[in-house]
XYZ file of C-alpha atoms in Angstrom:
526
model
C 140.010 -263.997 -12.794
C 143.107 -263.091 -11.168
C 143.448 -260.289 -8.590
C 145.548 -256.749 -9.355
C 148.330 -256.453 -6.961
C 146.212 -253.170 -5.942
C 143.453 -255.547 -4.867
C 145.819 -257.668 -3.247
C 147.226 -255.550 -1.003
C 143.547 -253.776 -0.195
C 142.778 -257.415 1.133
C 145.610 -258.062 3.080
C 145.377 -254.560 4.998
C 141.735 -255.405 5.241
C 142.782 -258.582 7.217
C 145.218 -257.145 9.454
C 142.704 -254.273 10.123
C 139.819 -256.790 10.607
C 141.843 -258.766 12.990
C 143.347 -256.007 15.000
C 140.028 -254.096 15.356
C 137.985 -257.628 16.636
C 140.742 -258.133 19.093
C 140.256 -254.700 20.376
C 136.305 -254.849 20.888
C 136.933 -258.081 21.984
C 138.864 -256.412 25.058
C 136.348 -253.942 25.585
C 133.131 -255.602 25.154
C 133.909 -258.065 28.126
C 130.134 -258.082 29.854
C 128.298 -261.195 29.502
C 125.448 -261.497 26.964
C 121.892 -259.812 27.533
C 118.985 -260.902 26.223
C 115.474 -259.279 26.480
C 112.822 -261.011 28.784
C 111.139 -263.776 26.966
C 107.254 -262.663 26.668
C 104.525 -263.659 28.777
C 101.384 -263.151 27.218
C 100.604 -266.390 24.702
C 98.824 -264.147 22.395
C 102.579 -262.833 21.272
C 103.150 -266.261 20.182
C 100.799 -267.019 17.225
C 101.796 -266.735 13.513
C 99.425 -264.327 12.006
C 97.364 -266.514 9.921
C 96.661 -268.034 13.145
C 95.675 -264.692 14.775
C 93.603 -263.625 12.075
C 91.294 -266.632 12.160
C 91.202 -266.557 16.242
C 89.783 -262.880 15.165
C 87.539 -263.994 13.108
C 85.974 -266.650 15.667
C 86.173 -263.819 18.081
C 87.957 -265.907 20.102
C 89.792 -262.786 21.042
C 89.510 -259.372 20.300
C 91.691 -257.351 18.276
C 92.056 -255.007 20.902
C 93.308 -257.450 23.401
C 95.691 -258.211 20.510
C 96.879 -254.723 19.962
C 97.381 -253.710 23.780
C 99.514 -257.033 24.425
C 101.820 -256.127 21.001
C 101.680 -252.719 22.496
C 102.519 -253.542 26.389
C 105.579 -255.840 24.386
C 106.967 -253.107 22.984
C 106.961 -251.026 25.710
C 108.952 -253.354 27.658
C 111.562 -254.175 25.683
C 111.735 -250.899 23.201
C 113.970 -249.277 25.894
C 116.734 -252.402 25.301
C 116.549 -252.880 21.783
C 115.692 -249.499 20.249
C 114.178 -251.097 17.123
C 110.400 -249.218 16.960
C 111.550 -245.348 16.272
C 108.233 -244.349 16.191
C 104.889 -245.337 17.231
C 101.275 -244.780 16.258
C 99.639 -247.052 19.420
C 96.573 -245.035 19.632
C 95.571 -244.824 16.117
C 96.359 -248.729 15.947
C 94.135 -249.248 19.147
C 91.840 -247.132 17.286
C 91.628 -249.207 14.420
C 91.539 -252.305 16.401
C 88.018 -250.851 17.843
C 86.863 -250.566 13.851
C 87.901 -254.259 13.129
C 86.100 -255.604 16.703
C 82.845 -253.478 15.510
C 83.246 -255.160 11.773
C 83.460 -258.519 13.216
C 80.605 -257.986 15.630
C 78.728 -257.379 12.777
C 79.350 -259.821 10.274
C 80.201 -263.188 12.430
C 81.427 -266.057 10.619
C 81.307 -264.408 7.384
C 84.068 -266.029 4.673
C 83.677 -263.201 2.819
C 86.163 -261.355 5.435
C 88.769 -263.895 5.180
C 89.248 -263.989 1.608
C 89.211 -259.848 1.233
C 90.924 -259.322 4.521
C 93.598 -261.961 5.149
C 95.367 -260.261 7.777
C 92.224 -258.459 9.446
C 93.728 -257.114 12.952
C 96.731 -258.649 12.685
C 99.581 -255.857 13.937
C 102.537 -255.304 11.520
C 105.627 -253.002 11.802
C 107.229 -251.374 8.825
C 110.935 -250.380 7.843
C 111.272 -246.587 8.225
C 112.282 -246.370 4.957
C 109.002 -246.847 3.340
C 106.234 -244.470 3.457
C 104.154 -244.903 6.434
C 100.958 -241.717 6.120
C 101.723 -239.575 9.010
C 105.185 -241.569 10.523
C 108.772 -239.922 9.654
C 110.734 -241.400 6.731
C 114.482 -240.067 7.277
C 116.319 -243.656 6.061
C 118.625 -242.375 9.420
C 119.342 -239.178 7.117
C 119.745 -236.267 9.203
C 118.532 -233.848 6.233
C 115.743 -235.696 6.429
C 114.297 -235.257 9.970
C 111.538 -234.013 9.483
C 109.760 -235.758 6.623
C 107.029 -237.553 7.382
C 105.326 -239.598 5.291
C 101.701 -238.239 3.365
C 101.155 -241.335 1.599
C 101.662 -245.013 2.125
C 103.990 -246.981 0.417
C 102.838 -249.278 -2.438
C 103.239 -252.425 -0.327
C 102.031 -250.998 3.279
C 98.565 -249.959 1.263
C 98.119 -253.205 0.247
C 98.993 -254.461 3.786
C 96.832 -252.336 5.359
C 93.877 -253.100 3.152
C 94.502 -256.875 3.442
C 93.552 -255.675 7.398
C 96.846 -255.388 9.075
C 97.338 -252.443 11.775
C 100.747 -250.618 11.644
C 102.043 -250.458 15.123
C 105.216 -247.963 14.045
C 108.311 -247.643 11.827
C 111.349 -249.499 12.958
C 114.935 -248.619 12.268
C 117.519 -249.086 9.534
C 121.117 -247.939 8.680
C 121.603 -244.574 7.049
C 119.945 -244.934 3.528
C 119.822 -248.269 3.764
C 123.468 -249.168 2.772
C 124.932 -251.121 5.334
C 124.649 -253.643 7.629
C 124.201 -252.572 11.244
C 121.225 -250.716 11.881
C 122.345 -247.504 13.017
C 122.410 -243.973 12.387
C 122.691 -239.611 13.440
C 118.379 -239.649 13.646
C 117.597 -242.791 15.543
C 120.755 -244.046 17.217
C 121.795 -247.907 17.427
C 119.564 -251.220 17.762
C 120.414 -254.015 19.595
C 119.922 -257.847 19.082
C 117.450 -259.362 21.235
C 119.632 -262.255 21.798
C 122.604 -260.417 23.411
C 122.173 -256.464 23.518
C 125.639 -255.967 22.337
C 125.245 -257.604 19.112
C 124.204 -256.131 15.966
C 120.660 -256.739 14.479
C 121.895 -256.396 10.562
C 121.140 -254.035 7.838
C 119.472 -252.252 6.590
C 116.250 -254.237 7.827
C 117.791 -254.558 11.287
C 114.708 -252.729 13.019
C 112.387 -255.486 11.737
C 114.520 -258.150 12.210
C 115.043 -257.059 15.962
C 111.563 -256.515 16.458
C 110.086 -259.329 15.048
C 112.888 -261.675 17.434
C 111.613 -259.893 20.657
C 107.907 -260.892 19.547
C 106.805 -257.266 19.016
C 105.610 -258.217 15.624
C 104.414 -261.249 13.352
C 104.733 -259.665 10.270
C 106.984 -256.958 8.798
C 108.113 -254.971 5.901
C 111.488 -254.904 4.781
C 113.255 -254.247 1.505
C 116.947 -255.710 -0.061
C 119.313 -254.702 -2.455
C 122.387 -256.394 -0.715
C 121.114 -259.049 1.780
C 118.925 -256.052 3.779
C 116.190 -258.821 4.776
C 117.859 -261.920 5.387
C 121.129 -260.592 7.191
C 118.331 -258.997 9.827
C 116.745 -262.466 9.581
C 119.394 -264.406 10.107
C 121.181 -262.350 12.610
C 117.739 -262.694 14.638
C 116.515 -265.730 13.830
C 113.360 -264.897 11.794
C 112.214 -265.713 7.929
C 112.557 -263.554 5.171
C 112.015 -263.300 2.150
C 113.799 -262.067 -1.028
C 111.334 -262.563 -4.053
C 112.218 -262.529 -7.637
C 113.401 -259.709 -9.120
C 110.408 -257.580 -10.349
C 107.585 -259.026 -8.141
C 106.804 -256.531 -5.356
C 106.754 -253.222 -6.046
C 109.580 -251.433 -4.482
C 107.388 -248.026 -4.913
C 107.450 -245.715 -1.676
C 110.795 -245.747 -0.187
C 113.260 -243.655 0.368
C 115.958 -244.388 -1.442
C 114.276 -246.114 -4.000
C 116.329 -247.398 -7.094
C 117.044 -246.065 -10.333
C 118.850 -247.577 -13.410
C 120.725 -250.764 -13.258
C 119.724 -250.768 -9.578
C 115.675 -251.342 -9.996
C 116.668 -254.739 -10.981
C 118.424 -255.722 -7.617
C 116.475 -253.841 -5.394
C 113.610 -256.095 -3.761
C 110.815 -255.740 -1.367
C 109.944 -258.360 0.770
C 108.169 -260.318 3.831
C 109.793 -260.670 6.926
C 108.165 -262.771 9.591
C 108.475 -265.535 12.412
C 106.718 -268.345 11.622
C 107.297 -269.541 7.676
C 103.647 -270.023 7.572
C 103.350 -266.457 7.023
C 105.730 -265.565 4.298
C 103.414 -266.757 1.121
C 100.254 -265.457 2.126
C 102.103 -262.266 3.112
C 104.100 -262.107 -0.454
C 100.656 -262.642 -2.307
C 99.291 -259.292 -0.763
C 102.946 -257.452 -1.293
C 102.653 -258.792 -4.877
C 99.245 -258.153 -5.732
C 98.959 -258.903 -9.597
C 102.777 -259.289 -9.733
C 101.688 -262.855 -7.904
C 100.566 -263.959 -11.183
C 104.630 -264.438 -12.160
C 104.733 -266.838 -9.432
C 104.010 -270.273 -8.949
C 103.153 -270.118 -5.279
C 99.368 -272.662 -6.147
C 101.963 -275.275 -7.252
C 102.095 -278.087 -5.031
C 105.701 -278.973 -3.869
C 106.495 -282.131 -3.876
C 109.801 -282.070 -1.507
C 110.838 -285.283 -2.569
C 111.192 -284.391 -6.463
C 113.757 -281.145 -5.518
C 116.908 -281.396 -6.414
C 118.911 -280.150 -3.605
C 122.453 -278.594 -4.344
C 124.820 -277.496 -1.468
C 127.811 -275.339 -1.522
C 129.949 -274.591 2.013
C 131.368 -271.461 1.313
C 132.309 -268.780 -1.505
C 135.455 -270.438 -2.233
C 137.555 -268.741 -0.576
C 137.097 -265.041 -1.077
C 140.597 -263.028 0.214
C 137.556 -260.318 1.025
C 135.772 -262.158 3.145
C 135.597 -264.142 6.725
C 135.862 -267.621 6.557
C 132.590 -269.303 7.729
C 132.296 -269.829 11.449
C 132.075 -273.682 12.537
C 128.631 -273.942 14.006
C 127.457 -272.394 10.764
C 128.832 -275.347 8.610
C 127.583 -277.593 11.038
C 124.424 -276.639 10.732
C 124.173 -276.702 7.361
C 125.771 -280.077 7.412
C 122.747 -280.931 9.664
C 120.574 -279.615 7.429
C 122.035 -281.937 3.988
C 121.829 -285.051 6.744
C 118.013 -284.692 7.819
C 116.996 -283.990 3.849
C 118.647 -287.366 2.890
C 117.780 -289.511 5.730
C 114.089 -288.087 5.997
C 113.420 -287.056 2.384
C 115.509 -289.818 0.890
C 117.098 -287.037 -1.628
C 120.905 -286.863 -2.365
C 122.138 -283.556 -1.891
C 124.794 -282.821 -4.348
C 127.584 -280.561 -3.327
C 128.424 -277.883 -6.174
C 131.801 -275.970 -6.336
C 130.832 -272.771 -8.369
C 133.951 -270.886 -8.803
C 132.733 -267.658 -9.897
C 131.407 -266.834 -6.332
C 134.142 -266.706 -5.090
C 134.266 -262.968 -6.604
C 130.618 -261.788 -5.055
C 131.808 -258.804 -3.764
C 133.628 -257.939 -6.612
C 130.764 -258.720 -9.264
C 128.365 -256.742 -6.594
C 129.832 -253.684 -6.607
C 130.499 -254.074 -10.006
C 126.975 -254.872 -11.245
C 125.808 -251.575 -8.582
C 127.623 -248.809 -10.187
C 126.906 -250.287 -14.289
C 124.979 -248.443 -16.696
C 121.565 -249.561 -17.557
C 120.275 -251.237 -21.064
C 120.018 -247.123 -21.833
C 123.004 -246.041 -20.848
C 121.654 -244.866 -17.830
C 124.592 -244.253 -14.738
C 123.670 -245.672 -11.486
C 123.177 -243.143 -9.081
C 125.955 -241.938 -6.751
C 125.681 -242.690 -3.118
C 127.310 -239.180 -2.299
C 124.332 -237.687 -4.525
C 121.959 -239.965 -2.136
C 123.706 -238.678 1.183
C 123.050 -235.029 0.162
C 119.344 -235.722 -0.762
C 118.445 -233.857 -3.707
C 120.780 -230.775 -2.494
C 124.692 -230.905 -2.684
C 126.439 -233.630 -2.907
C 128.445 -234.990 0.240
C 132.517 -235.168 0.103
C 133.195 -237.921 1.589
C 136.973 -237.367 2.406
C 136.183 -234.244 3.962
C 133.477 -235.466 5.897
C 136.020 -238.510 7.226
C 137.575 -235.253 8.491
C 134.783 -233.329 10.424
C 133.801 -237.038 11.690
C 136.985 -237.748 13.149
C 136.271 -234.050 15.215
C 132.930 -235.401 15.642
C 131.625 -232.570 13.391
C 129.837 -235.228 10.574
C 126.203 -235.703 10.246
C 127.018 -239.289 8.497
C 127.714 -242.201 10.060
C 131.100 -243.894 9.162
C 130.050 -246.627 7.369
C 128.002 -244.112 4.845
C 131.352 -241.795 4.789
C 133.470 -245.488 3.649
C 130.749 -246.662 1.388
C 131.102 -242.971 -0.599
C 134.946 -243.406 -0.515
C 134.826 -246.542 -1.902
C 132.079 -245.974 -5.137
C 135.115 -242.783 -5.763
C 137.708 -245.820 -6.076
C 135.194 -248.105 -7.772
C 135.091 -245.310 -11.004
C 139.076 -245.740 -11.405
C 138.747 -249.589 -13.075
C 136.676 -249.293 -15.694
C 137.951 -251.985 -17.017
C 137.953 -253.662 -14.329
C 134.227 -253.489 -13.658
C 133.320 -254.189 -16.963
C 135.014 -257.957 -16.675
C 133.121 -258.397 -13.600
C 129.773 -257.297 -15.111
C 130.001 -259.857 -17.413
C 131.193 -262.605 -14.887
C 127.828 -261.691 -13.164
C 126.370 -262.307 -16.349
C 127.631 -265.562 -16.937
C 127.103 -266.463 -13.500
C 123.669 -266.090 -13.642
C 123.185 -267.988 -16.875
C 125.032 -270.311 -14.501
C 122.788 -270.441 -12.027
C 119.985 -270.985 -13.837
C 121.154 -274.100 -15.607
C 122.186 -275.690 -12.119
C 118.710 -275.180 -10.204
C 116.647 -275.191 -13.486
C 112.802 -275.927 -12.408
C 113.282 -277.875 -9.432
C 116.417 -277.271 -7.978
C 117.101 -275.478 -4.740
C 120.652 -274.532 -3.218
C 121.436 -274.411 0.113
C 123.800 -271.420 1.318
C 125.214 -269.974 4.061
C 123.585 -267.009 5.481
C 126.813 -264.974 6.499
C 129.818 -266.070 7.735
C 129.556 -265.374 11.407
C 126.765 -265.133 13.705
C 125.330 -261.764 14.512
C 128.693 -259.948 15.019
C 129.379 -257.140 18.265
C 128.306 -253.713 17.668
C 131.209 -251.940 15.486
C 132.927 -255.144 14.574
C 131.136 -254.797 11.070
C 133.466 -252.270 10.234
C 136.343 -254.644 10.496
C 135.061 -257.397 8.213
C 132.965 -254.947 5.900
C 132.428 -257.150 2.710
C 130.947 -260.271 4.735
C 127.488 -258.957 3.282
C 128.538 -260.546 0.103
C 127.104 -264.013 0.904
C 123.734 -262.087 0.249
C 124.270 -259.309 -2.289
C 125.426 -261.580 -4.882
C 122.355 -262.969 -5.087
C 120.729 -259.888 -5.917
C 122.086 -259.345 -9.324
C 121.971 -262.515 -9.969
C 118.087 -261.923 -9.703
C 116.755 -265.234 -7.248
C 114.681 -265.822 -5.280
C 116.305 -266.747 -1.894
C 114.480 -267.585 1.527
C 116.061 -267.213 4.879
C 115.522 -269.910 7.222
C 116.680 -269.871 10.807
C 118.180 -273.190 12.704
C 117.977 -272.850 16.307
C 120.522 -271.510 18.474
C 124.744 -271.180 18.860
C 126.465 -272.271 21.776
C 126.514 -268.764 22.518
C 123.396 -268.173 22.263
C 122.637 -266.670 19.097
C 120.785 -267.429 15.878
C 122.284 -269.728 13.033
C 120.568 -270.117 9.641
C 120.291 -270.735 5.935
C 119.513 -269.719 2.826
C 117.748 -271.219 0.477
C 118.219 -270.014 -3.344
C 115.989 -271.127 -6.643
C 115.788 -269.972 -10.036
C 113.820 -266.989 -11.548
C 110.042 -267.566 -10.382
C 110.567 -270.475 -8.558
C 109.919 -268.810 -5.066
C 107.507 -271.447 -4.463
C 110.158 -274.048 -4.050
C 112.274 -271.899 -0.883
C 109.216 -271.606 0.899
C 108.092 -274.349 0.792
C 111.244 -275.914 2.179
C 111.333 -272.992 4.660
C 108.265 -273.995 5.870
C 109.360 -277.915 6.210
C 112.763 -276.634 7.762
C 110.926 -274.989 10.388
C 108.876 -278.112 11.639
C 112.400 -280.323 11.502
C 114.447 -277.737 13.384
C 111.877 -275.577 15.950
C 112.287 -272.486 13.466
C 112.403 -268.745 15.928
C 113.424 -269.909 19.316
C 111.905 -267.350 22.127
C 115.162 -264.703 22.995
C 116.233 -265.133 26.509
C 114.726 -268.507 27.517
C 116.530 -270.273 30.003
């Protein structure tokens, strides 16, 4: 599918915008990296299946475990800004209940099986209902909502035992990919403070790196879990379309959208994704095939480098590609698979078919909702040229990224046309897809195309988040794995793709990934 001279040109000014903007916050942001203190207590460091049966052996009690999560987060919080609000003494409160259970019924299987995560602490995206914590999505409107119900997913956590610690923050309704916004303010990756964390999970993702957290809630609908996940070097997971409920946050989808929208598990140790996604699920599970045995040997591993060679998008960084190429090398030698590289040429238009696929009607003829309606919440609905104008006076209550976004659904309605090509290249490309991985096959991706980029610098290279999205209309299931560490420090990863229902396949390779390459690595450690 050939470009239009309009898009041509978009790209090009894109590029010499994107590369005039790095080299400017490259002359500004000239301090050397800072990472948070690595943790001290060794309690911070167990997955939470592991934690859950030390509470059950009352090896410890849960709240030992809730004041050391607790003392964590107040000494980092300050650096990384990623819990926006806490509930520490109702957690410690219902760490007493679960100590008192335990006391009373010791040793009891019963408990294990009905309460999986029994005192293990959890954090959960702002954007899902949390009873009695604030859910604004960063939406200044929306200040002072807070939350009389729990989310869908978050009342199933908490009756599988887990004990909300707070909300964490995301990017203003969810729509972008640095976590930052006019309610909560910026976070920072625990890696190197002046790095982003991702969007619009980036509160998770940075609090689960810092070990605040084991487990977390996120959602996706563009690459919201594993951007955070790979830009701080924790798992997540995006489950097939239609699994977890997404009911319970704010914004949730409507139309065409329910069907890329996905909530998910975000974690540090692998171990922890399926038995979280089996609670999140709850009889959606049943789609799954997650009591299949995996036998790694039988996958068919497929491996693609890049997009192709999208004018819309960075090229992929070097240590990324070498990691991945790592990655193809220890399956063959170790596994004795061949991993067959794939050239699929439609990718190279993810943005495109994205956006596309975002603003199409649904099987009823349904619009998608408008951003700008979103922005206004319920009341009018936000210009966003004129509020580029009061935010350039400092007089917006948006951030600029939400402001662009708006702009760019307006110029999105003028090629109808267009969009209705690349609606059914997303079509095709799924059938596509489908065929290749079939019910064994698993593709290995990259992540994103740089490592977790400086504060701002998203701005320059906006449609990089297209290594993720496309994957949501497309519908699969896709795990993100991390692979130790950059020369500079900071997290590389993959991501690991199947077909429709075949989640069982990425996480299991997740989980062997993790024991071949060390998995979250503690932030600063010397």
């Amino acid at each position: 599918m050939a470009l239009s001279r309009a898009e041509r040109c978009l790209a090009l000014l894109l590029r010499l915008l994107s590369r005039a903007c790095l080299a400017l916050l490259g002359l500004v942001a000239a301090a050397p990296p800072r990472a948070v203190p690595p943790p001290r207590r060794p309690l911070l460091l167990l997955p939470a299946r592991q934690l859950a049966a030390r509470l059950r052996a009352r090896q410890v009690t849960c709240v030992e475990v809730v004041e050391a999560y607790v003392e964590r987060i107040r000494e980092v919080n300050p650096l990384i800004n990623a819990v926006v609000k806490d509930r520490f003494e109702e957690a410690l409160q219902e760490a007493r209940q679960v100590d008192k259970l335990l006391s009373e019924r010791p040793g009891d299987d019963y408990l294990e099986e009905k309460f999986p995560f029994l005192g293990v602490p959890i954090t959960v995206k702002e954007a899902f209902s949390l009873h009695g914590m604030p859910n604004t999505s960063g939406l200044v409107s929306r200040r002072n909502v807070i939350a009389t119900s729990d989310a869908m997913v978050v009342s199933r956590l908490k009756q599988a035992g887990a004990i909300p610690l707070g909300v964490t923050n995301c990017s203003e309704l969810c729509m972008w990919y640095e976590s930052s916004n006019r309610v909560y303010g910026r976070t920072n990756n625990p890696y190197d403070l002046q790095r982003i964390v991702g969007g619009s999970s980036g509160g998770e993702g940075g609090v689960l790196a810092a070990a605040c957290s084991v487990i977390g809630v996120g959602s996706d609908i563009g690459g919201s879990i594993r951007m955070p996940a790979f830009f701080n070097g924790v798992f997540g997971h995006k489950p097939t379309t239609g699994v977890v409920p997404n009911d319970g946050q704010f914004p949730n989808a409507q139309g065409v959208r329910t069907s890329f929208l996905c909530t998910g598990p975000m974690c540090r140790y692998a171990e922890d994704l399926e038995p979280m996604l089996r609670v999140m699920a709850g009889p959606g599970v049943n789609k799954l095939k997650l009591d299949e045995e995996v036998s790694l040997e039988k996958i068919k591993f497929h491996c693609m480098d890049h997009d192709g060679g999208s004018i819309f998008v960075s090229p992929v960084d070097k240590e990324i590609l070498q990691a991945q190429k790592k990655v193809v090398e220890h399956l063959e030698s170790e596994l004795g698979v061949e991993v067959q590289r794939v050239v699929i040429h439609k990718m190279k238009y993810s943005f495109q078919i994205w956006s596309a696929m975002m603003s199409s009607k649904d099987s009823d003829g349904q619009e998608a909702q408008l951003f700008t309606d979103l922005l206004g919440d319920h009341g009018k609905p936000v210009w966003p040229l004129w509020e580029l104008m009061k935010w350039l006076v400092g007089m917006s209550s948006h951030t600029l990224p939400a402001i662009a976004l708006g702009l760019t659904e307006k110029v999105m309605k003028l090629n109808p046309g267009g969009n209705a090509k690349l609606v059914s290249m997303g079509k095709s490309l799924q059938e596509e897809m489908e065929a290749l991985l079939g019910p064994d096959g698993v593709l290995l991706y990259p992540s994103h195309p740089t490592v977790a980029p400086r504060h701002h610098s998203p701005i320059c290279m906006p449609f990089n988040f297209a290594y993720t999205a496309i994957f949501n209309v497309l519908g699969l299931p896709v795990t993100q794995c991390p692979l130790g560490l950059s020369s500079e420090g900071l997290p590389l990863g993959i991501q690991l793709v199947a077909a429709s229902y075949n989640d069982h396949l990425t996480l299991a390779v997740a989980r062997y990934l993790e024991k071949a390459f060390g998995g979250w690595v503690l932030p600063g450690k010397v």
